[in-house]
Amino acid sequence: MTILYKELATKGVQGLTPYLPGKPIDELEREMGITGSVKLASNENPLGPSGAVQKELVKEISGLHLYPDGSAHKLRHRLAQEHTLDVDQITLGNGSNDVLELIARAFLTDQSSAVYSEYAFAVYPIVVQAIGAQANIAKAYAVNHDSMPYGHDLDAILKSVDSNTKVIFLANPNNPTGTWIEPAALHRFLSEVDKKIIVVLDEAYFEYMPECLKPDSVKWLTEFSNLVITRTFSKIHALAGLRVGYALSNSEIADLLNRVRQPFNVNTMAQVAACAALDDQQHVAQSIVVNTQGLKQLMIGFDELGLSYIPSIGNFISVDMKQMAAPIYNALLREGVIVRPVANYGLPNHLRITVGNQQQNERVLLALDTVLNESLNENEHD
Ligand SMILES: Cc1ncc(COP(=O)(O)O)c(C=O)c1O
């Protein structure tokens, strides 16, 4: 008898499309038999982890036979100090993806709905679908919108709320569009949402935002009891490989999230590295400088190539290839350059490119020039 295990899985899981990560460098080099490739596909920090973090990690190796501190006492206290909050307002995750899932598990059922925008971060549909909850997807601003093409339309998001809505996900800035929400508009939105609905404000790229666009979101926690802010050490702190992120919320919500959290979801190395990363603000400042310069370098390069892009304030930018982007993506791989196709986000003509260091940016621009010329020549010969 053949057993169809898919039929035994929950309805939500049956319908899931797994998350597609950026292609690892090792995999590309193995497949192509090349070396010296560049990965600008997962919004990682080109500076790598700070020297201070690396030193602290080495000290920790000899204690790895012991389980991590399940309550992550030091890191949670350090974060509480950082954000001037109580320790019991902090929930740690194995990356902020983990926290997003904890929120879905704590608040959604197959009877409820969650709202997020078109083009929003890919993990929202996954965590919602895994539970079997309904996804109400709000239309984003149109491509020709005056100020924020492809951006989250807060009015459309409000209109997508129904009587079963338990969670709203907002990414500010959003990935893969790099679009943002003005602080005043965000504050207005929060005051309009029913306090029974959890609003998840995903601030994975917060530190990259220009000061004038940063909302006072942490201060707003006292005003909006339903607000949950998520942050990560994967981006500006350059610790994507260690997996550590966190949520800030009122203590009652944090208590609920901590009930579904695996006891050792943040490992010893990640806890130590995160504390050291928070202490190294010079590395954060340097990362901002590298990103600002790199974003400018890429935009100038795209202009020269005649390519338009979605204005971004993150450490990545999505560029319009004016044709299906998949063949361009594959041709770039052959040049040893890994970027990110975003057709799965409904953007089949765009490629998302992470801001690298100066040489990496030069390399991607050069490879794009080569590949686009090749594709032009092929089309002329067709
Ligand atoms: C908007 C957004 N939120 C959350 C994450 C999750 O990051 P991590 O799980 O590494 O903290 C990402 C990663 O790319 C992201 O782009």
Coordinates of N, CA and C in Angstrom, one line a residue, residues 67-195:
Y67 N 24.9 23.3 27.8 CA 23.7 23.9 27.1 C 23.8 25.5 27.3
P68 N 23.2 26.2 26.3 CA 23.2 27.6 26.5 C 22.3 28.0 27.7
D69 N 22.5 29.3 28.1 CA 21.6 29.8 29.2 C 20.2 30.0 28.5
G70 N 19.2 29.1 28.8 CA 17.9 29.1 28.2 C 17.2 30.5 28.3
S71 N 17.5 31.2 29.4 CA 16.8 32.5 29.6 C 17.6 33.6 29.0
A72 N 18.8 33.3 28.5 CA 19.7 34.3 27.9 C 19.8 35.6 28.7
H73 N 20.1 35.4 30.0 CA 20.0 36.4 31.0 C 20.8 37.7 30.6
K74 N 22.1 37.4 30.2 CA 23.0 38.6 29.9 C 22.4 39.4 28.7
L75 N 22.1 38.6 27.6 CA 21.7 39.3 26.4 C 20.3 40.0 26.6
R76 N 19.4 39.4 27.3 CA 18.1 40.1 27.5 C 18.3 41.4 28.4
H77 N 19.2 41.3 29.4 CA 19.5 42.5 30.2 C 20.2 43.6 29.3
R78 N 21.1 43.1 28.5 CA 21.8 44.1 27.6 C 20.8 44.8 26.7
L79 N 19.9 44.0 26.1 CA 18.9 44.5 25.2 C 17.9 45.5 26.0
A80 N 17.6 45.1 27.2 CA 16.7 45.9 28.0 C 17.3 47.3 28.2
Q81 N 18.6 47.2 28.5 CA 19.4 48.5 28.8 C 19.4 49.3 27.5
E82 N 19.7 48.6 26.4 CA 19.8 49.3 25.1 C 18.5 50.0 24.7
H83 N 17.4 49.4 25.0 CA 16.1 50.0 24.6 C 15.4 50.7 25.7
T84 N 16.0 50.8 26.9 CA 15.3 51.3 28.1 C 13.9 50.7 28.3
L85 N 13.9 49.3 28.3 CA 12.7 48.6 28.5 C 12.9 47.6 29.7
D86 N 11.9 46.9 30.1 CA 12.0 45.9 31.2 C 12.5 44.6 30.5
V87 N 13.3 43.8 31.2 CA 13.8 42.5 30.7 C 12.6 41.7 30.2
D88 N 11.5 41.7 30.9 CA 10.3 40.9 30.6 C 9.6 41.4 29.3
Q89 N 10.1 42.4 28.7 CA 9.5 42.8 27.4 C 10.2 42.3 26.2
I90 N 11.2 41.4 26.5 CA 12.1 40.9 25.4 C 11.9 39.4 25.1
T91 N 11.7 39.1 23.9 CA 11.7 37.7 23.5 C 12.8 37.4 22.4
L92 N 13.6 36.4 22.7 CA 14.7 36.2 21.8 C 14.3 35.1 20.8
G93 N 14.9 35.2 19.6 CA 14.6 34.2 18.5 C 15.8 33.7 17.8
N94 N 15.7 32.6 17.2 CA 16.8 32.0 16.4 C 16.7 32.8 15.0
G95 N 17.2 34.0 15.1 CA 16.9 34.9 14.0 C 15.6 35.5 14.2
S96 N 15.3 36.7 13.6 CA 13.9 37.3 13.8 C 12.9 36.5 13.1
N97 N 13.3 35.6 12.1 CA 12.3 34.7 11.5 C 11.6 33.8 12.5
D98 N 12.4 33.4 13.5 CA 11.9 32.5 14.6 C 10.8 33.3 15.3
V99 N 11.1 34.6 15.6 CA 10.1 35.4 16.4 C 8.8 35.6 15.6
L100 N 9.0 35.8 14.3 CA 7.8 35.9 13.4 C 6.9 34.6 13.5
E101 N 7.6 33.5 13.6 CA 6.9 32.3 13.7 C 6.2 32.1 15.1
L102 N 6.9 32.5 16.1 CA 6.4 32.5 17.5 C 5.1 33.3 17.5
I103 N 5.1 34.5 16.9 CA 3.9 35.3 16.9 C 2.7 34.6 16.2
A104 N 3.0 34.0 15.0 CA 2.0 33.3 14.3 C 1.4 32.2 15.2
R105 N 2.3 31.4 15.8 CA 1.9 30.3 16.6 C 1.1 30.7 17.8
A106 N 1.5 31.8 18.4 CA 0.8 32.3 19.6 C -0.6 32.9 19.3
F107 N -0.7 33.5 18.1 CA -2.0 34.3 17.9 C -2.9 33.9 16.8
L108 N -2.4 33.0 15.9 CA -3.2 32.6 14.7 C -3.7 31.2 14.8
T109 N -4.9 30.9 14.3 CA -5.4 29.6 14.1 C -5.9 29.4 12.7
D110 N -6.4 28.3 12.4 CA -7.0 28.1 11.0 C -8.4 28.9 10.9
Q111 N -8.8 29.5 12.0 CA -10.0 30.3 12.0 C -9.7 31.8 11.8
S112 N -8.4 32.1 11.8 CA -8.2 33.6 11.9 C -7.5 34.0 10.6
S113 N -7.4 35.3 10.4 CA -6.7 35.8 9.3 C -5.5 36.8 9.7
A114 N -4.6 36.9 8.8 CA -3.5 37.9 9.0 C -3.4 38.8 7.8
V115 N -3.0 40.0 8.0 CA -2.9 41.0 6.9 C -1.4 41.4 6.7
Y116 N -1.0 41.4 5.4 CA 0.3 42.0 5.1 C 0.1 42.5 3.6
S117 N 1.2 43.3 3.2 CA 1.1 43.9 1.9 C 1.6 43.0 0.8
E118 N 1.2 43.3 -0.4 CA 1.8 42.7 -1.6 C 3.3 43.1 -1.5
Y119 N 4.1 42.3 -2.0 CA 5.6 42.4 -2.0 C 6.2 42.4 -0.6
A120 N 5.5 42.0 0.4 CA 6.0 42.0 1.7 C 7.0 40.9 1.9
F121 N 7.8 40.9 3.0 CA 8.8 39.9 3.2 C 8.2 38.5 3.2
A122 N 9.0 37.6 2.6 CA 8.4 36.2 2.2 C 8.1 35.3 3.4
V123 N 8.6 35.7 4.6 CA 8.4 34.8 5.7 C 6.9 35.0 6.3
Y124 N 6.3 36.1 6.0 CA 4.9 36.3 6.5 C 4.0 35.3 5.9
P125 N 4.0 35.2 4.6 CA 3.1 34.1 4.0 C 3.4 32.7 4.5
I126 N 4.6 32.4 4.8 CA 5.0 31.1 5.2 C 4.4 30.8 6.6
V127 N 4.7 31.7 7.5 CA 4.2 31.4 8.9 C 2.7 31.4 9.0
V128 N 2.1 32.3 8.2 CA 0.6 32.3 8.2 C 0.0 31.0 7.6
Q129 N 0.6 30.6 6.5 CA 0.1 29.4 5.8 C 0.4 28.2 6.6
A130 N 1.5 28.1 7.3 CA 1.9 26.9 8.1 C 0.8 26.7 9.1
I131 N 0.2 27.7 9.7 CA -0.8 27.6 10.7 C -2.2 27.2 10.0
G132 N -2.3 27.5 8.8 CA -3.6 27.4 8.1 C -4.5 28.6 8.2
A133 N -3.9 29.7 8.7 CA -4.7 30.9 8.8 C -4.9 31.5 7.4
Q134 N -5.9 32.4 7.2 CA -6.1 33.1 5.9 C -5.2 34.3 5.8
A135 N -4.6 34.5 4.6 CA -3.8 35.6 4.4 C -4.6 36.7 3.6
N136 N -4.8 37.8 4.2 CA -5.4 38.9 3.5 C -4.3 39.9 2.9
I137 N -4.1 39.8 1.6 CA -2.9 40.6 1.1 C -3.4 41.9 0.5
A138 N -2.9 43.0 1.1 CA -3.3 44.3 0.7 C -2.5 44.7 -0.5
K139 N -3.2 45.3 -1.5 CA -2.5 45.9 -2.7 C -1.4 46.9 -2.2
A140 N -0.2 46.8 -2.8 CA 0.8 47.8 -2.5 C 0.5 49.1 -3.4
Y141 N 1.2 50.1 -3.1 CA 1.1 51.3 -4.0 C 1.5 51.0 -5.4
A142 N 0.9 51.6 -6.3 CA 1.1 51.3 -7.8 C 2.5 51.6 -8.2
V143 N 3.0 51.0 -9.3 CA 4.3 51.3 -9.8 C 4.6 52.7 -10.1
N144 N 3.5 53.5 -10.4 CA 3.7 54.9 -10.8 C 3.2 55.8 -9.6
H145 N 3.2 55.3 -8.4 CA 2.8 56.1 -7.3 C 3.8 57.2 -7.1
D146 N 3.3 58.5 -6.7 CA 4.2 59.6 -6.6 C 5.4 59.5 -5.8
S147 N 5.1 59.0 -4.5 CA 6.3 59.0 -3.6 C 6.8 57.6 -3.2
M148 N 6.0 56.6 -3.3 CA 6.5 55.3 -2.8 C 6.0 54.1 -3.6
P149 N 6.4 54.1 -4.9 CA 6.0 52.9 -5.8 C 6.4 51.6 -5.1
Y150 N 5.5 50.7 -5.1 CA 5.7 49.3 -4.6 C 5.6 49.3 -3.0
G151 N 5.3 50.5 -2.4 CA 5.4 50.6 -1.0 C 4.1 50.1 -0.3
H152 N 4.2 49.8 1.0 CA 3.0 49.4 1.8 C 2.0 50.5 1.7
D153 N 0.7 50.2 1.4 CA -0.4 51.2 1.4 C -1.2 51.0 2.7
L154 N -1.0 51.9 3.6 CA -1.5 51.6 5.0 C -3.1 51.6 4.9
D155 N -3.7 52.5 4.1 CA -5.1 52.5 4.0 C -5.6 51.1 3.4
A156 N -4.9 50.6 2.4 CA -5.3 49.3 1.9 C -5.2 48.2 2.9
I157 N -4.1 48.3 3.7 CA -3.9 47.3 4.8 C -5.1 47.4 5.8
L158 N -5.4 48.6 6.2 CA -6.6 48.8 7.1 C -7.9 48.2 6.5
K159 N -8.0 48.4 5.2 CA -9.3 47.9 4.6 C -9.2 46.4 4.5
S160 N -8.1 45.8 4.5 CA -8.0 44.3 4.4 C -8.2 43.6 5.7
V161 N -8.3 44.4 6.8 CA -8.6 43.8 8.1 C -10.1 43.3 8.1
D162 N -10.3 42.0 8.6 CA -11.7 41.6 8.7 C -11.9 41.2 10.1
S163 N -13.1 40.6 10.4 CA -13.5 40.4 11.8 C -12.6 39.2 12.4
N164 N -11.9 38.5 11.5 CA -11.1 37.4 12.0 C -9.6 37.8 12.2
T165 N -9.3 39.0 11.8 CA -7.9 39.4 11.7 C -7.3 39.4 13.1
K166 N -6.2 38.7 13.3 CA -5.5 38.7 14.6 C -4.1 39.4 14.6
V167 N -3.5 39.4 13.4 CA -2.1 39.9 13.2 C -2.0 40.7 11.9
I168 N -1.3 41.8 12.0 CA -0.9 42.6 10.8 C 0.6 42.6 10.8
F169 N 1.2 42.3 9.7 CA 2.7 42.3 9.5 C 3.0 43.5 8.7
L170 N 4.0 44.4 9.2 CA 4.5 45.5 8.4 C 6.0 45.4 8.4
A171 N 6.6 45.6 7.3 CA 8.1 45.6 7.3 C 8.5 47.1 7.0
N172 N 9.3 47.6 7.8 CA 9.8 49.0 7.6 C 11.3 49.2 7.9
P173 N 12.1 49.3 6.9 CA 11.8 49.2 5.5 C 11.5 47.8 5.1
N174 N 10.8 47.7 4.0 CA 10.4 46.3 3.5 C 11.5 45.7 2.7
N175 N 11.5 44.4 2.7 CA 12.4 43.6 1.9 C 11.4 42.8 1.0
P176 N 11.5 42.8 -0.3 CA 12.7 43.2 -1.2 C 12.6 44.6 -1.8
T177 N 11.6 45.4 -1.4 CA 11.4 46.6 -2.1 C 12.3 47.7 -1.6
G178 N 12.7 47.7 -0.3 CA 13.5 48.7 0.3 C 12.6 50.0 0.6
T179 N 11.3 49.9 0.4 CA 10.4 51.0 0.7 C 10.1 51.2 2.1
W180 N 9.7 52.3 2.5 CA 9.5 52.7 3.9 C 8.2 53.4 4.2
I181 N 7.9 53.5 5.5 CA 6.7 54.2 5.9 C 7.1 55.4 6.7
E182 N 6.5 56.6 6.4 CA 6.8 57.8 7.1 C 6.4 57.6 8.6
P183 N 7.2 58.1 9.5 CA 6.9 57.9 11.0 C 5.5 58.4 11.3
A184 N 5.1 59.6 10.8 CA 3.8 60.1 11.2 C 2.7 59.2 10.7
A185 N 2.8 58.7 9.5 CA 1.8 57.8 8.9 C 1.7 56.5 9.7
L186 N 2.9 56.1 10.1 CA 2.9 54.8 10.9 C 2.2 55.0 12.2
H187 N 2.4 56.2 12.9 CA 1.8 56.4 14.1 C 0.3 56.5 14.0
R188 N -0.1 57.2 12.9 CA -1.5 57.4 12.7 C -2.2 56.0 12.5
F189 N -1.5 55.1 11.7 CA -2.0 53.8 11.4 C -2.2 53.0 12.7
L190 N -1.1 53.1 13.6 CA -1.2 52.3 14.8 C -2.4 52.8 15.7
S191 N -2.7 54.1 15.6 CA -3.8 54.6 16.4 C -5.2 54.1 15.9
E192 N -5.2 53.8 14.6 CA -6.4 53.4 14.0 C -6.7 51.9 14.1
V193 N -5.7 51.1 14.4 CA -5.9 49.6 14.5 C -6.5 49.2 15.8
D194 N -7.4 48.4 15.8 CA -8.0 47.8 17.0 C -6.9 47.2 17.9
K195 N -6.9 47.5 19.1 CA -5.9 47.0 20.0 C -5.9 45.5 20.2

